[in-house]
């Protein structure tokens, strides 16, 4: 049936315009095919129309009965009021403020329109000019000047002698409006090479196109010849005009236009063509085709201007290179102020730093490829149009780079053995069809400074990555007898680093001395895509001295480079390289000026993380106090077995995993033997124990919402009660027999107030009850830990092994039982804690507990990204009292007045907003598709934990050997006990690794802050030396300006360092080094631990280091046999 045509009667139109004065509601009625009358309401006050339909059965009609209309109007009014009220409550604060501002402007829209329109004419048009000259009328104005009055032509020219590029708006009497004209149409000729105060009589006129911020001027200028033939190019440059050609220039661009374009292009990535198109439309937005097209000239001038700007800022015109003897001559690279550099910012005496403190002066680098910055292969390409940067930028000289990357073929057979890593295996893919450059590879420091770049051809060949890494390392050369450590991150590093000595011996023999000092890691998110054996070998958490280096910062620059790559994809190779170099330099400079603020944020954040990790590890050390002595002497170094398997204390290794049934049996066994009558206790304690047992039973009964007959235990309890509470006291219902069992009050001392306990002489008994409750809390916490551990392990078994309805149903029933037990224990803990508070005892040792506080990081799984920021629940530190010789909290050492609390400065920084520790890992499409999307429990009392127990245990899919069904074993009690001990050991070692990496990172940030301040100081002094040695006033002024700029950066860094630095690490006495202060700092912090952590602990040996005691070897079996002998 065809849709029915809409019909409206007078009542419909009346409803449609109802309340139109306030525009709060619009109602439209209609009749559908079934004869149902519908009403649609649009709420106009909330900007977005909100509709609601009320259907009223009726017959098709042209006019509705009055009763129906009345009912409909009442429904409309009620519904509209509810919708408006609800939507106003739901609006976020920012939207409400925006709407309020728009409402304030709304009443002035009409007024603003009249004011803007009124500027199209002037009231004083045609009146006599203020100059008083006869027949001089007010006909010309200037909109480029602020509040410029309407004047005559002579006055306008006189006032614009030094603003010749302002547009003259001349009133046209015949047409009745202002027309915009160039200054030359008024008879004025701008003189080039002669003072503007007087007209040059010995000159020649010539046309000139001048591009400025307000448009393109086709004007006429006068070249002065008072001193003979004039060099037009030089004279134009001297007055701030950049000629497009050298001989007889006809087009120039003002310096301010070039600066504006350069900043706009670097900041917003505006293409050159679009920028010039905008300039032409500013000149004439109607007949834009009549405006000269200057894109070719502008492209050439911009290239030259940008290169000259970079040279000037790098100090090449001041011979700044002579003050950096170790740097490459003519280098235009913007250096990182916090990375160590000999003779610039590294502290004297750093060579004597102990081995375990070498992280204070190490360099951390990242390598990564980008395939968005590719280049289209063109048939007609100017091969001679090379880069102006030559070999002084971030790219190596193209001819040498291409030659060196083409002579070596050894890496063509090197394929990655780890899954999902396709970067190396793309040589034969059709992905890079029609491209001669498939992308670029960058080397960056951990502060996200770009150090070197190289073009890629059909994938990431190791020889190309080697060239980029070698170029980055050559920026800061070190002596052979004083080489710091280098941490190098690359997503394919497990294959990349194995043959690096062979490759570098051929291609980079001068840098082979650095190889023994290289440590290799895989970025934390990419590590999930590698095989299990890669994690203990290449994850930063398990490497001594790595600090907190997740190494995912390599990709933070890619969004910027992606926009640059799209703009230069079809350029010639030379301009493309210049464009990318400019982007690298601008990014580095913005990071330089924001370095102090970034270090301030990082250091303040690392202090909080360090305290958290330190306290948690200390708590676990007390929790497993009987095992710590045995665990501490184990070797933390990973051991490669048969070149495939890696043994590490940070994983379960070959310990067999139990199945779900064994875990469920273990949970049932953990609840056995809970009665307190297994030991001999006094009558008073037995009485209190019995009372608490009854109360806890009442809690369970109330949770189950059922009643039970009064048990015999309660009757026996009443008989004992009269032994301790005299019967002649006025205590109501001591012998009550009618109350419900789950609500009956037992009148323990905690059931009375403090005054009543004194009156009833129950003070001594209250003290006994406090002791009993504390013992109960200890017992309950240990039981809860077991239940939580069992629950998390059972949840993993179900997520990874149970398939089908029958298995899932059985597993869900078992999980529900364990979860109910967990929740009941939490409720009992809260109840006992409340009892403790009623007795007036301190409950600081027993804080509030929720489901979120029971979170425990999984020990069976591989370490997940962002685990460093994830905090285990308070359950694992409950009841663990500190030792008396505890150190002071960090930040208050040596009388730190700010106590580590630093307020965030409210300032708008212009550095790139790339926080080095705020990346979020969501997994690849494959891993996300395999993750279970069910949540078996929403939990109760979840508060502040960063991740739920259920979600944390079931979120990440693990594909290691341990989840092979053949490895799951039905375990007995001894097997489960061994499994739990292994799980506890892994938990303790991982907590220790996180604590040590957090401590190292805290120390590294202090070293980086100190180097940053020394760098700014060094640059200030060097620029001042340049200023003093210059004879040209312009060069000297520029050098003094830069010296003051670096001095301001230094002061800013010192102020921020003073706010957030730890005094013992911030203040380094004379004749001392930072390493000496770190030793003192660690001695103070070690007081948190009840054992000597360094006693009997083996030295860490990294098997991935070439030239170490172990290193990469062809046959590991023979070495292992020799070590055993």
Short mmCIF file of C-alpha atoms in Angstrom, two decimals, residues 334-341 345 591-592 595 1008-1016:
data_model
loop_
_atom_site.label_atom_id
_atom_site.label_comp_id
_atom_site.label_asym_id
_atom_site.label_seq_id
_atom_site.Cartn_x
_atom_site.Cartn_y
_atom_site.Cartn_z
CA UNK A 334 68.94 20.18 16.72
CA UNK A 335 70.52 18.25 19.59
CA UNK A 336 68.71 16.94 22.65
CA UNK A 337 69.75 18.92 25.74
CA UNK A 338 69.34 15.96 28.13
CA UNK A 339 71.19 13.20 26.30
CA UNK A 340 74.84 12.87 27.39
CA UNK A 341 77.44 14.64 25.25
CA UNK A 345 76.51 18.55 29.40
CA UNK A 591 60.91 19.76 22.36
CA UNK A 592 63.98 21.77 23.35
CA UNK A 595 62.27 20.14 27.84
CA UNK A 1008 68.72 14.30 32.73
CA UNK A 1009 67.59 17.43 34.54
CA UNK A 1010 71.17 18.22 35.53
CA UNK A 1011 72.40 17.65 31.96
CA UNK A 1012 69.63 19.86 30.58
CA UNK A 1013 70.69 22.73 32.83
CA UNK A 1014 74.36 22.26 31.90
CA UNK A 1015 73.42 22.20 28.20
CA UNK A 1016 71.57 25.52 28.41
#
